[in-house]
Short mmCIF file of N, CA and C in Angstrom, two decimals:
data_model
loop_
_atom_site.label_atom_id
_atom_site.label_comp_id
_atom_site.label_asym_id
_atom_site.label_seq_id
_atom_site.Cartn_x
_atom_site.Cartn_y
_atom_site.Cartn_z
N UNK A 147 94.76 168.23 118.77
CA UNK A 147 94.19 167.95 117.46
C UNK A 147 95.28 167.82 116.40
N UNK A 148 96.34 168.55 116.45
CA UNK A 148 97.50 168.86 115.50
C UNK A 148 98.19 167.22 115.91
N UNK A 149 98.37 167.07 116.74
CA UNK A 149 99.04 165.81 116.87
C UNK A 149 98.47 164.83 116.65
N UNK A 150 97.41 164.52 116.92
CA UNK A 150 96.77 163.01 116.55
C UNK A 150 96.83 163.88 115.01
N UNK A 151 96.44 164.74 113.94
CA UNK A 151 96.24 164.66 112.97
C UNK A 151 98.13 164.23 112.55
N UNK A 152 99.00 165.13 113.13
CA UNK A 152 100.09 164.10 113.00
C UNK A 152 100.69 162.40 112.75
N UNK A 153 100.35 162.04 113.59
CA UNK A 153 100.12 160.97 113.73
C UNK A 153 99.48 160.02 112.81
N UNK A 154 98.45 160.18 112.40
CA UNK A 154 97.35 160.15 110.89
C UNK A 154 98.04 160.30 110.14
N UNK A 155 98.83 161.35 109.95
CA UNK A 155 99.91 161.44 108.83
C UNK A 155 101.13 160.50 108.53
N UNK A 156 101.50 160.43 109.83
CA UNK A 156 103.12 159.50 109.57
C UNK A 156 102.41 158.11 109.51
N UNK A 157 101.73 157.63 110.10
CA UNK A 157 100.68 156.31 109.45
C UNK A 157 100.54 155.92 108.44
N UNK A 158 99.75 156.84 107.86
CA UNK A 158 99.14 156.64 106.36
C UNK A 158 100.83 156.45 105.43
N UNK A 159 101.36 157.08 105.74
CA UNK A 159 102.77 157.19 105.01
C UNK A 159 103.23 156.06 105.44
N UNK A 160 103.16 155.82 106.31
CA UNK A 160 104.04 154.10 106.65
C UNK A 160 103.60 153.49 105.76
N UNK A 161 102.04 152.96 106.04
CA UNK A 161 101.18 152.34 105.40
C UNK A 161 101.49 152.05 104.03
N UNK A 162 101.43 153.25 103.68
CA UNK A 162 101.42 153.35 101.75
C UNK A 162 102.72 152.93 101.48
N UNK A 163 104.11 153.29 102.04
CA UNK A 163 105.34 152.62 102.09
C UNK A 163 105.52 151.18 101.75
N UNK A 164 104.74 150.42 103.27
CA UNK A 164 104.40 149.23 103.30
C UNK A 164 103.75 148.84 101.91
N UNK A 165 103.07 148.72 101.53
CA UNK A 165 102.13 148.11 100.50
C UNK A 165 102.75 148.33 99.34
N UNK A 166 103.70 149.44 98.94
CA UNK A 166 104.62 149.62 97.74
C UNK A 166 105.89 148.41 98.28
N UNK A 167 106.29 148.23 99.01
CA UNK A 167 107.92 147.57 99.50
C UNK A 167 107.01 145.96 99.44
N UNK A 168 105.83 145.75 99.97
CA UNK A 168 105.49 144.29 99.95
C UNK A 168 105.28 144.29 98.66
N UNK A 169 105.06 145.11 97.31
CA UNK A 169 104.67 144.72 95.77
C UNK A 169 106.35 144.45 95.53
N UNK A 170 106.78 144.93 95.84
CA UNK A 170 108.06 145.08 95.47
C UNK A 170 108.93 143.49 95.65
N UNK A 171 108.75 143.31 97.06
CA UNK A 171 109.03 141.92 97.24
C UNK A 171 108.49 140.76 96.98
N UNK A 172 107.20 141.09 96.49
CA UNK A 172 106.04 139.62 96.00
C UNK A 172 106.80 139.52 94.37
N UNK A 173 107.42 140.71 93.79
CA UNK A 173 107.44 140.34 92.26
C UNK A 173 109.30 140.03 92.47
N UNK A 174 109.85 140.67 93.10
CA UNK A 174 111.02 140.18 93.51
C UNK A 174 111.38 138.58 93.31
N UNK A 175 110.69 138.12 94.20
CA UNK A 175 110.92 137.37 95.06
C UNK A 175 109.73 135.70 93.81
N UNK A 176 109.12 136.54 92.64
CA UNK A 176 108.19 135.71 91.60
C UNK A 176 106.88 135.09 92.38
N UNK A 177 106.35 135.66 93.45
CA UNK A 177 104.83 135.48 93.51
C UNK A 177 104.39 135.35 92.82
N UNK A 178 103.01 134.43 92.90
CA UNK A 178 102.15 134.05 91.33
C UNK A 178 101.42 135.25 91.23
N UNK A 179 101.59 135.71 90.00
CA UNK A 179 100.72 136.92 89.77
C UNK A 179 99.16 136.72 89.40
N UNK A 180 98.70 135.68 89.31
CA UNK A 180 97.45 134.92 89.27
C UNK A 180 96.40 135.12 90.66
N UNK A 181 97.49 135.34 91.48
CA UNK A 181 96.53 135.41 92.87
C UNK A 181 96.04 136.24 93.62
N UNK A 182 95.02 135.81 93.82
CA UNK A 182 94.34 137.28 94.07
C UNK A 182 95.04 138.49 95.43
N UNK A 183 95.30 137.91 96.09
CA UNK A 183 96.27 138.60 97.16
C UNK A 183 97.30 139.30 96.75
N UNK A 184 97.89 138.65 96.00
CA UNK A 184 99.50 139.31 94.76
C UNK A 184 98.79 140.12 93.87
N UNK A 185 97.96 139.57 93.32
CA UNK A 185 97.22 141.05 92.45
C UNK A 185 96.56 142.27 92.85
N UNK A 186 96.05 142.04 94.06
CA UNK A 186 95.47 143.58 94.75
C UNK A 186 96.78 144.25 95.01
N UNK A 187 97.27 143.96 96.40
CA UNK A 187 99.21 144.33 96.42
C UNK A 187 99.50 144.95 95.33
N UNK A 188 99.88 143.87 94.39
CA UNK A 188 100.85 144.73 92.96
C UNK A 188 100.00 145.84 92.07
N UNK A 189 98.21 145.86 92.35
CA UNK A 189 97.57 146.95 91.71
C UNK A 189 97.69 148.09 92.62
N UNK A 190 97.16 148.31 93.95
CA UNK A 190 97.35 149.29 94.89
C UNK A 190 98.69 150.09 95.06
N UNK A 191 100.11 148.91 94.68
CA UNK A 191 101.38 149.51 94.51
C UNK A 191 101.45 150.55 93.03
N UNK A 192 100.83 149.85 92.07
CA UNK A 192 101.39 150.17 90.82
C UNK A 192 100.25 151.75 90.97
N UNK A 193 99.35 151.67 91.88
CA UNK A 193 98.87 153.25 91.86
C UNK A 193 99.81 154.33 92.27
N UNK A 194 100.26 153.68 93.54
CA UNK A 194 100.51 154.69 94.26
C UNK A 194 102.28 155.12 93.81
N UNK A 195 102.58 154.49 92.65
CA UNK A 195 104.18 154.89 92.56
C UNK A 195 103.47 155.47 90.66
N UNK A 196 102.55 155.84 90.24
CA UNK A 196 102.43 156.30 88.84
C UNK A 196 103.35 157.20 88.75
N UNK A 197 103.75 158.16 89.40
CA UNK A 197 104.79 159.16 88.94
C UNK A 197 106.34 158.68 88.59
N UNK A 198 106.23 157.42 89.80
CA UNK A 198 107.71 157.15 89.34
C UNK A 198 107.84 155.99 88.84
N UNK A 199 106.80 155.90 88.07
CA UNK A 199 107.17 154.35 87.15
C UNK A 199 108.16 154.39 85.83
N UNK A 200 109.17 153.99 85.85
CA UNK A 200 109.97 153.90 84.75
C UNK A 200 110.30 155.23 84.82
N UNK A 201 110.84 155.58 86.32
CA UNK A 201 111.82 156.91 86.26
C UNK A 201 113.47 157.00 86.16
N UNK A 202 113.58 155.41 86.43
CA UNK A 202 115.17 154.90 86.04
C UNK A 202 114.69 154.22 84.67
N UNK A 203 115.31 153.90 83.82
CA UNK A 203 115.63 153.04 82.68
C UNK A 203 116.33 151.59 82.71
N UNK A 204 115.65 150.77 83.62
CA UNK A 204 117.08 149.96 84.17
C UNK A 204 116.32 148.35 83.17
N UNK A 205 117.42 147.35 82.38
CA UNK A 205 117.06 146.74 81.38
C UNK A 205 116.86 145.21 82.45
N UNK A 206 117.11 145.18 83.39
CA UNK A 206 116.61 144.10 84.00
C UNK A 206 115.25 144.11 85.14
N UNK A 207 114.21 143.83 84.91
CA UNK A 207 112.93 143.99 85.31
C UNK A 207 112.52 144.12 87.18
N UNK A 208 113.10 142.85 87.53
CA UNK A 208 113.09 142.98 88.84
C UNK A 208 113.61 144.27 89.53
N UNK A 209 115.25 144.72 89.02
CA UNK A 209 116.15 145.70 89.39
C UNK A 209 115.20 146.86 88.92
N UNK A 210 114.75 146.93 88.06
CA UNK A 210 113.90 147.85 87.49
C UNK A 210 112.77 148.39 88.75
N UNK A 211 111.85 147.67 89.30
CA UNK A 211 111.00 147.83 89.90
C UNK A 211 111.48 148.48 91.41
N UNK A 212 112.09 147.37 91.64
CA UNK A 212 112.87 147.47 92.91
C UNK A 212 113.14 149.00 93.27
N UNK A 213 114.19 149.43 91.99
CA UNK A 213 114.44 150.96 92.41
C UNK A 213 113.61 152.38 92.18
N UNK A 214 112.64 151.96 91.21
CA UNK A 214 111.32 153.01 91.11
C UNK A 214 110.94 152.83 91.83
N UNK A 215 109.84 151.82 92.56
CA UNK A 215 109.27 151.92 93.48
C UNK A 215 109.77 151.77 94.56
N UNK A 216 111.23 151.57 94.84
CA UNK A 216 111.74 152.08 96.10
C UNK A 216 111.92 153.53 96.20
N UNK A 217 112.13 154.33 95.45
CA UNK A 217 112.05 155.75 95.56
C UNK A 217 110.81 156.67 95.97
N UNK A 218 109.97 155.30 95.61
CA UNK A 218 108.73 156.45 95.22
C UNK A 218 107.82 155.99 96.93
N UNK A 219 108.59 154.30 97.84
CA UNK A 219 107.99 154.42 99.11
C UNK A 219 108.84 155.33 100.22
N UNK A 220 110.28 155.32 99.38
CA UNK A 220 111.38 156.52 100.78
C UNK A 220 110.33 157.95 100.24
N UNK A 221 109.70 158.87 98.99
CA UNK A 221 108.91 159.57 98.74
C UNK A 221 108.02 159.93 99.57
N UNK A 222 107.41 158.33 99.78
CA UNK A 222 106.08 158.88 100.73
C UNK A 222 106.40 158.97 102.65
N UNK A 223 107.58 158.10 102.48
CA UNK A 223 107.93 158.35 103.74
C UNK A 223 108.65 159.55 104.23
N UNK A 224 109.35 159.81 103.53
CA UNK A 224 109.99 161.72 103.96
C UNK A 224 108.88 162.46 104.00
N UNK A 225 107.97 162.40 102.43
CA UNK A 225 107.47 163.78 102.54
C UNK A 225 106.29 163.62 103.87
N UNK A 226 105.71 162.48 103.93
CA UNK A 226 104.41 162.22 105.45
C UNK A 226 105.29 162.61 106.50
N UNK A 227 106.61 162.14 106.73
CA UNK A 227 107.28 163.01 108.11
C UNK A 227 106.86 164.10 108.47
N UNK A 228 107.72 164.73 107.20
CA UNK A 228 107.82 166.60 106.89
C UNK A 228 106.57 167.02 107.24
N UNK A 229 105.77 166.54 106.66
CA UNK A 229 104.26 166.78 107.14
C UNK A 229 104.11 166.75 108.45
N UNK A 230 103.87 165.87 108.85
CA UNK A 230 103.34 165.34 110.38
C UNK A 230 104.58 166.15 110.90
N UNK A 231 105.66 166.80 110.74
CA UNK A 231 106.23 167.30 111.35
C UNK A 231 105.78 168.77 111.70
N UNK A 232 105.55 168.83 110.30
CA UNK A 232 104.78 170.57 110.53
C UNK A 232 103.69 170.64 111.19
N UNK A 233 102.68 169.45 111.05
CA UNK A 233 101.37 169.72 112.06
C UNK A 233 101.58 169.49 113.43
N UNK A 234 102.59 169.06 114.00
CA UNK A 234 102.90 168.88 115.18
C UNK A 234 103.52 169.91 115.75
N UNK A 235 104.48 170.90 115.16
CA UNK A 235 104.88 172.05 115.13
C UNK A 235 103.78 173.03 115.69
N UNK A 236 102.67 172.90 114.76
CA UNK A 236 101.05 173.61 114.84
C UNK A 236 100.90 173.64 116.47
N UNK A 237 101.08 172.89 117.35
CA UNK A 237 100.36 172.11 118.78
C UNK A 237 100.87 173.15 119.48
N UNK A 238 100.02 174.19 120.39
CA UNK A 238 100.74 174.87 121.55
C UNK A 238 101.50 173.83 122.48
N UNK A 239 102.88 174.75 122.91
CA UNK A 239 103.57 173.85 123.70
C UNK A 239 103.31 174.78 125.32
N UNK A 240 102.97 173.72 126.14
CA UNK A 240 102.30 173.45 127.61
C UNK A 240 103.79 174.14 128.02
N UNK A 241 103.19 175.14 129.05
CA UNK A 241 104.27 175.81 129.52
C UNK A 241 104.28 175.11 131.25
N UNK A 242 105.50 174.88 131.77
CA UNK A 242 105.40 174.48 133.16
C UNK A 242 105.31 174.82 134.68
N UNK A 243 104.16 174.44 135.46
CA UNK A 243 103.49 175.66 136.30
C UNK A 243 104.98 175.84 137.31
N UNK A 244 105.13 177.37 137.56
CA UNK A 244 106.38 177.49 138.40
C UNK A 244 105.57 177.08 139.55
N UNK A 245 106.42 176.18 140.67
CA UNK A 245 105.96 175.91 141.97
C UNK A 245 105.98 176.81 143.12
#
């Protein structure tokens, strides 16, 4: 149970990673922000990094984004490890039958 809930964990953390690093590269990179695909992306990103929005001060916009919300998907990816590390920790370990 500890492990699949593991597992669940380092997922979801990928996941949320993913979807912050693809906002990141759609505005990078000047996706039309008109579209509806680029606008869900860049809304779902701009949730999930609120803490670290405009946690650098940086005066060029792209560079700007890039490194807040790159902090804030390495964020979700350490701390979901750490996690899924500890619930996996949780799992009795199978001892091996002496023959």
């Amino acid at each position: 149970m500890a492990l699949t809930l593991a597992r669940l964990v380092r997922t979801l953390a990928g996941l949320i990673a993913l979807v912050i690093v693809a906002a990141i590269v759609l505005f990078v990179l000047g996706a039309n922000a008109g579209n509806d695909i680029v606008r869900a992306i860049h809304d779902a990103g701009a949730w999930l990094v609120g803490p670290f929005k405009n946690l650098f001060s940086i005066h060029k916009p792209k560079v700007a984004m890039a490194v807040n919300w790159g902090l804030a998907a390495l964020a979700y990816l350490v701390v979901g490890h750490l996690i899924a590390s500890l619930l996996a920790r949780m799992t009795p370990r199978r001892r091996a039958l002496a023959a």
